[in-house]
């Protein structure tokens, strides 16, 4: 019997994912500024922070900044002197995120790069290898982002990707939307990749996690 449901999600959030003013502000202010309310949940943010610290991350990349909520969690998991480079296509989202990074006290550790991440990742390779990559942008790009991440993280580096469950659509056999099929293909791609050890963390909307094992 699986016992995990929203009550346990809330229980974890209340116990382990308490938000300070900076996090709460980023989460609540983003929709007020017209951004979609699609940030990771506190429970997932805490998990990202935990991952980043367990793998001793100095150089992290995020693909899909939005209002900076997940970026604040990631930035707060970095080792001292570490840096997060976060990629965002929409200048408006980047401007809002910049305010939120400042309010949360992490602006000194975070650099936002504006542009289509499918393009900006190309020149970013020269700044690697990276310790951690978080993928949370358009679903049709996930496979390309994963291939890039796999080539640009060190051995022992971790790749995480949000929305593994696509709000339940993935396990609904009648749902054949393009983004659902894209996530199914993505999950299969990661699961069958022999260079990583991977699984899905089932909190929130599901997080694909993969650690690079060999070059
Ligand atoms: N990680 C954020 C949520 C990201 S939502 C959080 O949890 O707080 C997805 C973001 O990806 C949006 O801001 C969207 O504008 C951006 N995005 C979508 N396609 C993109 C692309 N090709 N390149 C860069 N950013 C993209
Ligand atoms: Mg997401």
PDB file of C-alpha atoms and ligand atoms in Angstrom:
ATOM      1  CA  UNK A   1       0.000   0.000   0.000  1.00  0.00           C
ATOM      2  CA  UNK A   2       1.270   3.450  -0.889  1.00  0.00           C
ATOM      3  CA  UNK A   3       0.397   5.970   1.796  1.00  0.00           C
ATOM      4  CA  UNK A   4       1.779   9.134   0.195  1.00  0.00           C
ATOM      5  CA  UNK A   5      -0.849  11.729  -0.636  1.00  0.00           C
ATOM      6  CA  UNK A   6      -1.397  15.489  -0.164  1.00  0.00           C
ATOM      7  CA  UNK A   7      -1.571  15.107   3.621  1.00  0.00           C
ATOM      8  CA  UNK A   8       1.988  13.790   3.686  1.00  0.00           C
ATOM      9  CA  UNK A   9       3.109  16.471   1.284  1.00  0.00           C
ATOM     10  CA  UNK A  10       1.698  19.045   3.703  1.00  0.00           C
ATOM     11  CA  UNK A  11       3.280  17.257   6.653  1.00  0.00           C
ATOM     12  CA  UNK A  12       6.722  17.337   4.998  1.00  0.00           C
ATOM     13  CA  UNK A  13       6.265  20.976   4.026  1.00  0.00           C
ATOM     14  CA  UNK A  14       5.237  22.026   7.531  1.00  0.00           C
ATOM     15  CA  UNK A  15       8.091  20.156   9.204  1.00  0.00           C
ATOM     16  CA  UNK A  16      10.975  20.548   6.756  1.00  0.00           C
ATOM     17  CA  UNK A  17      10.258  23.235   4.192  1.00  0.00           C
ATOM     18  CA  UNK A  18       9.497  26.292   6.303  1.00  0.00           C
ATOM     19  CA  UNK A  19       9.837  29.403   4.163  1.00  0.00           C
ATOM     20  CA  UNK A  20      11.418  32.640   5.273  1.00  0.00           C
ATOM     21  CA  UNK A  21      10.211  36.018   4.003  1.00  0.00           C
ATOM     22  CA  UNK A  22      12.391  35.823   0.871  1.00  0.00           C
ATOM     23  CA  UNK A  23      10.948  32.525  -0.293  1.00  0.00           C
ATOM     24  CA  UNK A  24       7.383  33.433   0.631  1.00  0.00           C
ATOM     25  CA  UNK A  25       7.710  36.733  -1.205  1.00  0.00           C
ATOM     26  CA  UNK A  26       9.036  35.068  -4.388  1.00  0.00           C
ATOM     27  CA  UNK A  27       6.214  32.515  -4.390  1.00  0.00           C
ATOM     28  CA  UNK A  28       3.398  34.959  -3.633  1.00  0.00           C
ATOM     29  CA  UNK A  29       4.619  37.972  -5.597  1.00  0.00           C
ATOM     30  CA  UNK A  30       5.273  36.137  -8.913  1.00  0.00           C
ATOM     31  CA  UNK A  31       1.589  35.600  -9.817  1.00  0.00           C
ATOM     32  CA  UNK A  32       0.809  39.162  -8.645  1.00  0.00           C
ATOM     33  CA  UNK A  33       3.345  40.365 -11.219  1.00  0.00           C
ATOM     34  CA  UNK A  34       1.534  38.391 -13.925  1.00  0.00           C
ATOM     35  CA  UNK A  35       3.783  35.327 -14.004  1.00  0.00           C
ATOM     36  CA  UNK A  36       2.132  31.886 -14.184  1.00  0.00           C
ATOM     37  CA  UNK A  37       1.796  30.100 -10.813  1.00  0.00           C
ATOM     38  CA  UNK A  38       3.941  27.128 -11.815  1.00  0.00           C
ATOM     39  CA  UNK A  39       6.895  27.345  -9.426  1.00  0.00           C
ATOM     40  CA  UNK A  40       8.030  24.200  -7.667  1.00  0.00           C
ATOM     41  CA  UNK A  41       6.304  23.549  -4.338  1.00  0.00           C
ATOM     42  CA  UNK A  42       8.135  24.248  -1.040  1.00  0.00           C
ATOM     43  CA  UNK A  43       8.582  20.502  -0.541  1.00  0.00           C
ATOM     44  CA  UNK A  44      10.290  20.254  -3.954  1.00  0.00           C
ATOM     45  CA  UNK A  45      12.395  23.340  -3.329  1.00  0.00           C
ATOM     46  CA  UNK A  46      13.681  21.838  -0.101  1.00  0.00           C
ATOM     47  CA  UNK A  47      14.529  18.655  -2.010  1.00  0.00           C
ATOM     48  CA  UNK A  48      16.508  20.673  -4.591  1.00  0.00           C
ATOM     49  CA  UNK A  49      18.413  22.432  -1.817  1.00  0.00           C
ATOM     50  CA  UNK A  50      19.159  19.063  -0.215  1.00  0.00           C
ATOM     51  CA  UNK A  51      20.399  17.588  -3.517  1.00  0.00           C
ATOM     52  CA  UNK A  52      22.629  20.572  -4.181  1.00  0.00           C
ATOM     53  CA  UNK A  53      24.257  20.342  -0.778  1.00  0.00           C
ATOM     54  CA  UNK A  54      24.648  16.539  -0.775  1.00  0.00           C
ATOM     55  CA  UNK A  55      26.557  16.638  -4.028  1.00  0.00           C
ATOM     56  CA  UNK A  56      28.765  19.549  -2.954  1.00  0.00           C
ATOM     57  CA  UNK A  57      27.710  21.912  -5.697  1.00  0.00           C
ATOM     58  CA  UNK A  58      29.779  24.977  -6.594  1.00  0.00           C
ATOM     59  CA  UNK A  59      28.567  25.459 -10.170  1.00  0.00           C
ATOM     60  CA  UNK A  60      24.840  24.984 -10.793  1.00  0.00           C
ATOM     61  CA  UNK A  61      22.695  25.634 -13.862  1.00  0.00           C
ATOM     62  CA  UNK A  62      18.918  26.095 -13.909  1.00  0.00           C
ATOM     63  CA  UNK A  63      16.931  26.051 -17.156  1.00  0.00           C
ATOM     64  CA  UNK A  64      13.679  27.995 -16.597  1.00  0.00           C
ATOM     65  CA  UNK A  65      13.959  30.757 -13.960  1.00  0.00           C
ATOM     66  CA  UNK A  66      10.378  32.120 -13.856  1.00  0.00           C
ATOM     67  CA  UNK A  67      10.172  34.299 -10.684  1.00  0.00           C
ATOM     68  CA  UNK A  68      13.257  32.788  -9.074  1.00  0.00           C
ATOM     69  CA  UNK A  69      11.533  30.623  -6.466  1.00  0.00           C
ATOM     70  CA  UNK A  70      13.361  27.355  -7.211  1.00  0.00           C
ATOM     71  CA  UNK A  71      16.532  29.351  -7.830  1.00  0.00           C
ATOM     72  CA  UNK A  72      16.481  30.685  -4.270  1.00  0.00           C
ATOM     73  CA  UNK A  73      16.306  27.140  -2.888  1.00  0.00           C
ATOM     74  CA  UNK A  74      19.149  26.022  -5.172  1.00  0.00           C
ATOM     75  CA  UNK A  75      21.283  29.065  -4.326  1.00  0.00           C
ATOM     76  CA  UNK A  76      20.840  28.346  -0.634  1.00  0.00           C
ATOM     77  CA  UNK A  77      22.178  24.813  -1.081  1.00  0.00           C
ATOM     78  CA  UNK A  78      25.415  25.876  -2.804  1.00  0.00           C
ATOM     79  CA  UNK A  79      28.758  25.550  -1.075  1.00  0.00           C
ATOM     80  CA  UNK A  80      30.268  28.871   0.043  1.00  0.00           C
ATOM     81  CA  UNK A  81      31.559  30.668  -3.049  1.00  0.00           C
ATOM     82  CA  UNK A  82      29.250  28.675  -5.327  1.00  0.00           C
ATOM     83  CA  UNK A  83      27.263  30.128  -8.209  1.00  0.00           C
ATOM     84  CA  UNK A  84      23.957  29.481  -9.954  1.00  0.00           C
ATOM     85  CA  UNK A  85      23.528  30.426 -13.594  1.00  0.00           C
ATOM     86  CA  UNK A  86      19.817  30.448 -14.436  1.00  0.00           C
ATOM     87  CA  UNK A  87      18.476  30.633 -17.993  1.00  0.00           C
ATOM     88  CA  UNK A  88      15.213  32.371 -18.914  1.00  0.00           C
ATOM     89  CA  UNK A  89      13.682  33.273 -22.268  1.00  0.00           C
ATOM     90  CA  UNK A  90      11.271  35.983 -21.039  1.00  0.00           C
ATOM     91  CA  UNK A  91      12.942  39.279 -20.044  1.00  0.00           C
ATOM     92  CA  UNK A  92       9.898  40.112 -17.904  1.00  0.00           C
ATOM     93  CA  UNK A  93      10.312  36.908 -15.866  1.00  0.00           C
ATOM     94  CA  UNK A  94      14.024  37.588 -15.489  1.00  0.00           C
ATOM     95  CA  UNK A  95      13.356  41.111 -14.170  1.00  0.00           C
ATOM     96  CA  UNK A  96      10.912  39.805 -11.562  1.00  0.00           C
ATOM     97  CA  UNK A  97      13.327  37.010 -10.589  1.00  0.00           C
ATOM     98  CA  UNK A  98      16.150  39.515 -10.146  1.00  0.00           C
ATOM     99  CA  UNK A  99      14.059  41.422  -7.587  1.00  0.00           C
ATOM    100  CA  UNK A 100      13.264  38.188  -5.767  1.00  0.00           C
ATOM    101  CA  UNK A 101      16.902  37.061  -5.674  1.00  0.00           C
ATOM    102  CA  UNK A 102      17.836  40.413  -4.169  1.00  0.00           C
ATOM    103  CA  UNK A 103      15.045  40.291  -1.586  1.00  0.00           C
ATOM    104  CA  UNK A 104      16.089  36.754  -0.604  1.00  0.00           C
ATOM    105  CA  UNK A 105      19.740  37.772  -0.191  1.00  0.00           C
ATOM    106  CA  UNK A 106      21.141  35.459  -2.892  1.00  0.00           C
ATOM    107  CA  UNK A 107      21.694  37.925  -5.755  1.00  0.00           C
ATOM    108  CA  UNK A 108      25.479  37.754  -5.227  1.00  0.00           C
ATOM    109  CA  UNK A 109      25.399  34.024  -6.076  1.00  0.00           C
ATOM    110  CA  UNK A 110      22.938  34.047  -8.979  1.00  0.00           C
ATOM    111  CA  UNK A 111      23.380  35.161 -12.557  1.00  0.00           C
ATOM    112  CA  UNK A 112      20.366  35.279 -14.889  1.00  0.00           C
ATOM    113  CA  UNK A 113      20.988  34.833 -18.621  1.00  0.00           C
ATOM    114  CA  UNK A 114      18.181  35.930 -20.886  1.00  0.00           C
ATOM    115  CA  UNK A 115      17.490  34.091 -24.133  1.00  0.00           C
ATOM    116  CA  UNK A 116      16.210  30.838 -25.547  1.00  0.00           C
ATOM    117  CA  UNK A 117      18.016  28.214 -23.448  1.00  0.00           C
ATOM    118  CA  UNK A 118      18.311  25.924 -26.478  1.00  0.00           C
ATOM    119  CA  UNK A 119      20.695  28.624 -27.756  1.00  0.00           C
ATOM    120  CA  UNK A 120      22.292  29.892 -24.527  1.00  0.00           C
ATOM    121  CA  UNK A 121      23.371  26.413 -23.390  1.00  0.00           C
ATOM    122  CA  UNK A 122      25.706  26.191 -26.395  1.00  0.00           C
ATOM    123  CA  UNK A 123      28.094  28.885 -25.213  1.00  0.00           C
ATOM    124  CA  UNK A 124      27.590  27.859 -21.568  1.00  0.00           C
ATOM    125  CA  UNK A 125      29.449  24.590 -22.193  1.00  0.00           C
ATOM    126  CA  UNK A 126      32.748  26.494 -22.168  1.00  0.00           C
ATOM    127  CA  UNK A 127      32.119  27.401 -18.489  1.00  0.00           C
ATOM    128  CA  UNK A 128      31.617  23.790 -17.366  1.00  0.00           C
ATOM    129  CA  UNK A 129      31.838  21.143 -16.228  1.00  0.00           C
ATOM    130  CA  UNK A 130      28.958  21.770 -13.827  1.00  0.00           C
ATOM    131  CA  UNK A 131      27.999  19.989 -10.624  1.00  0.00           C
ATOM    132  CA  UNK A 132      24.233  20.288 -10.936  1.00  0.00           C
ATOM    133  CA  UNK A 133      21.650  21.046 -13.639  1.00  0.00           C
ATOM    134  CA  UNK A 134      17.944  21.641 -12.941  1.00  0.00           C
ATOM    135  CA  UNK A 135      15.643  21.405 -15.973  1.00  0.00           C
ATOM    136  CA  UNK A 136      12.263  23.162 -15.653  1.00  0.00           C
ATOM    137  CA  UNK A 137      11.437  24.872 -18.980  1.00  0.00           C
ATOM    138  CA  UNK A 138       9.394  23.862 -22.053  1.00  0.00           C
ATOM    139  CA  UNK A 139       8.720  20.122 -22.127  1.00  0.00           C
ATOM    140  CA  UNK A 140       9.598  19.746 -25.811  1.00  0.00           C
ATOM    141  CA  UNK A 141      13.145  20.829 -24.939  1.00  0.00           C
ATOM    142  CA  UNK A 142      13.746  18.383 -22.073  1.00  0.00           C
ATOM    143  CA  UNK A 143      15.542  15.758 -24.133  1.00  0.00           C
ATOM    144  CA  UNK A 144      17.928  18.301 -25.634  1.00  0.00           C
ATOM    145  CA  UNK A 145      18.520  19.827 -22.188  1.00  0.00           C
ATOM    146  CA  UNK A 146      19.226  16.396 -20.716  1.00  0.00           C
ATOM    147  CA  UNK A 147      21.697  15.534 -23.480  1.00  0.00           C
ATOM    148  CA  UNK A 148      23.451  18.843 -22.874  1.00  0.00           C
ATOM    149  CA  UNK A 149      23.450  18.314 -19.096  1.00  0.00           C
ATOM    150  CA  UNK A 150      24.858  14.802 -19.402  1.00  0.00           C
ATOM    151  CA  UNK A 151      27.711  16.093 -21.553  1.00  0.00           C
ATOM    152  CA  UNK A 152      28.381  19.039 -19.229  1.00  0.00           C
ATOM    153  CA  UNK A 153      28.179  17.694 -15.667  1.00  0.00           C
ATOM    154  CA  UNK A 154      31.138  16.084 -13.942  1.00  0.00           C
ATOM    155  CA  UNK A 155      31.091  12.474 -12.823  1.00  0.00           C
ATOM    156  CA  UNK A 156      29.051  12.519  -9.607  1.00  0.00           C
ATOM    157  CA  UNK A 157      27.145  15.543 -10.899  1.00  0.00           C
ATOM    158  CA  UNK A 158      23.357  15.509 -10.633  1.00  0.00           C
ATOM    159  CA  UNK A 159      20.648  16.337 -13.172  1.00  0.00           C
ATOM    160  CA  UNK A 160      17.109  17.023 -11.906  1.00  0.00           C
ATOM    161  CA  UNK A 161      14.044  17.655 -14.075  1.00  0.00           C
ATOM    162  CA  UNK A 162      10.672  18.912 -12.854  1.00  0.00           C
ATOM    163  CA  UNK A 163       7.144  17.754 -13.805  1.00  0.00           C
ATOM    164  CA  UNK A 164       7.968  14.075 -14.237  1.00  0.00           C
ATOM    165  CA  UNK A 165       4.265  13.305 -13.674  1.00  0.00           C
ATOM    166  CA  UNK A 166       2.813  16.274 -15.562  1.00  0.00           C
ATOM    167  CA  UNK A 167       0.139  16.606 -12.885  1.00  0.00           C
ATOM    168  CA  UNK A 168      -0.925  12.990 -13.334  1.00  0.00           C
ATOM    169  CA  UNK A 169      -1.309  13.083 -17.122  1.00  0.00           C
ATOM    170  CA  UNK A 170       1.584  10.678 -17.591  1.00  0.00           C
ATOM    171  CA  UNK A 171      -0.225   7.726 -16.089  1.00  0.00           C
ATOM    172  CA  UNK A 172      -3.517   8.493 -17.871  1.00  0.00           C
ATOM    173  CA  UNK A 173      -3.412   6.278 -20.983  1.00  0.00           C
ATOM    174  CA  UNK A 174      -6.034   8.506 -22.672  1.00  0.00           C
ATOM    175  CA  UNK A 175      -3.854  11.595 -22.407  1.00  0.00           C
ATOM    176  CA  UNK A 176      -1.833  11.929 -25.608  1.00  0.00           C
ATOM    177  CA  UNK A 177      -1.103  15.693 -25.521  1.00  0.00           C
ATOM    178  CA  UNK A 178       2.220  16.640 -27.077  1.00  0.00           C
ATOM    179  CA  UNK A 179       3.732  17.700 -23.725  1.00  0.00           C
ATOM    180  CA  UNK A 180       2.560  14.487 -22.063  1.00  0.00           C
ATOM    181  CA  UNK A 181       4.153  12.397 -24.811  1.00  0.00           C
ATOM    182  CA  UNK A 182       7.291  14.529 -24.557  1.00  0.00           C
ATOM    183  CA  UNK A 183       7.571  13.824 -20.831  1.00  0.00           C
ATOM    184  CA  UNK A 184       6.913  10.102 -21.347  1.00  0.00           C
ATOM    185  CA  UNK A 185       9.698   9.993 -23.914  1.00  0.00           C
ATOM    186  CA  UNK A 186      11.943  12.011 -21.616  1.00  0.00           C
ATOM    187  CA  UNK A 187      11.388   9.721 -18.635  1.00  0.00           C
ATOM    188  CA  UNK A 188      12.110   6.670 -20.828  1.00  0.00           C
ATOM    189  CA  UNK A 189      15.235   8.364 -22.162  1.00  0.00           C
ATOM    190  CA  UNK A 190      16.625   8.990 -18.662  1.00  0.00           C
ATOM    191  CA  UNK A 191      15.592   5.563 -17.340  1.00  0.00           C
ATOM    192  CA  UNK A 192      17.418   3.778 -20.150  1.00  0.00           C
ATOM    193  CA  UNK A 193      20.593   5.920 -20.085  1.00  0.00           C
ATOM    194  CA  UNK A 194      23.435   3.635 -18.923  1.00  0.00           C
ATOM    195  CA  UNK A 195      25.759   6.499 -17.889  1.00  0.00           C
ATOM    196  CA  UNK A 196      23.495   7.558 -15.010  1.00  0.00           C
ATOM    197  CA  UNK A 197      21.795   6.098 -11.958  1.00  0.00           C
ATOM    198  CA  UNK A 198      18.330   7.597 -12.036  1.00  0.00           C
ATOM    199  CA  UNK A 199      14.859   7.541 -10.529  1.00  0.00           C
ATOM    200  CA  UNK A 200      11.865   9.803  -9.859  1.00  0.00           C
ATOM    201  CA  UNK A 201      11.379  11.552  -6.516  1.00  0.00           C
ATOM    202  CA  UNK A 202       7.583  11.422  -6.238  1.00  0.00           C
ATOM    203  CA  UNK A 203       6.967  14.572  -4.168  1.00  0.00           C
ATOM    204  CA  UNK A 204       5.068  17.442  -5.761  1.00  0.00           C
ATOM    205  CA  UNK A 205       4.767  16.934  -9.522  1.00  0.00           C
ATOM    206  CA  UNK A 206       7.593  14.381  -9.583  1.00  0.00           C
ATOM    207  CA  UNK A 207      11.283  15.120 -10.069  1.00  0.00           C
ATOM    208  CA  UNK A 208      13.461  13.012 -12.353  1.00  0.00           C
ATOM    209  CA  UNK A 209      16.887  12.721 -10.734  1.00  0.00           C
ATOM    210  CA  UNK A 210      20.010  11.284 -12.329  1.00  0.00           C
ATOM    211  CA  UNK A 211      23.597  11.075 -11.112  1.00  0.00           C
ATOM    212  CA  UNK A 212      26.314  10.752 -13.734  1.00  0.00           C
ATOM    213  CA  UNK A 213      28.273   7.588 -13.146  1.00  0.00           C
ATOM    214  CA  UNK A 214      30.703   7.384 -16.070  1.00  0.00           C
ATOM    215  CA  UNK A 215      31.776   9.628 -18.945  1.00  0.00           C
TER     216      UNK A 215
HETATM  217  N1  LIG B   1      11.921  26.862 -12.091  1.00  0.00           N
HETATM  218  C1  LIG B   1      10.853  27.828 -11.826  1.00  0.00           C
HETATM  219  C2  LIG B   1       9.658  27.589 -12.728  1.00  0.00           C
HETATM  220  C3  LIG B   1       9.990  27.632 -14.196  1.00  0.00           C
HETATM  221  S1  LIG B   1       8.539  27.745 -15.210  1.00  0.00           S
HETATM  222  C4  LIG B   1      10.427  27.681 -10.375  1.00  0.00           C
HETATM  223  O1  LIG B   1      10.154  26.558  -9.947  1.00  0.00           O
HETATM  224  O2  LIG B   1      10.362  28.689  -9.671  1.00  0.00           O
HETATM  225  C5  LIG B   1       9.248  27.631 -16.802  1.00  0.00           C
HETATM  226  C6  LIG B   1      10.055  28.856 -17.225  1.00  0.00           C
HETATM  227  O3  LIG B   1      10.804  28.460 -18.369  1.00  0.00           O
HETATM  228  C7  LIG B   1       9.204  30.044 -17.649  1.00  0.00           C
HETATM  229  O4  LIG B   1       9.638  31.212 -16.989  1.00  0.00           O
HETATM  230  C8  LIG B   1       9.446  30.157 -19.151  1.00  0.00           C
HETATM  231  O5  LIG B   1       9.444  31.498 -19.641  1.00  0.00           O
HETATM  232  C9  LIG B   1      10.823  29.538 -19.280  1.00  0.00           C
HETATM  233  N2  LIG B   1      11.124  28.980 -20.609  1.00  0.00           N
HETATM  234  C10 LIG B   1      10.300  28.272 -21.425  1.00  0.00           C
HETATM  235  N3  LIG B   1      10.936  27.921 -22.548  1.00  0.00           N
HETATM  236  C11 LIG B   1      12.205  28.410 -22.449  1.00  0.00           C
HETATM  237  C12 LIG B   1      13.345  28.383 -23.287  1.00  0.00           C
HETATM  238  N4  LIG B   1      13.333  27.760 -24.481  1.00  0.00           N
HETATM  239  N5  LIG B   1      14.467  28.987 -22.862  1.00  0.00           N
HETATM  240  C13 LIG B   1      14.512  29.598 -21.656  1.00  0.00           C
HETATM  241  N6  LIG B   1      13.471  29.662 -20.822  1.00  0.00           N
HETATM  242  C14 LIG B   1      12.329  29.083 -21.216  1.00  0.00           C
HETATM  243 MG1  LIG B   2       7.964  22.850 -13.491  1.00  0.00          MG
END
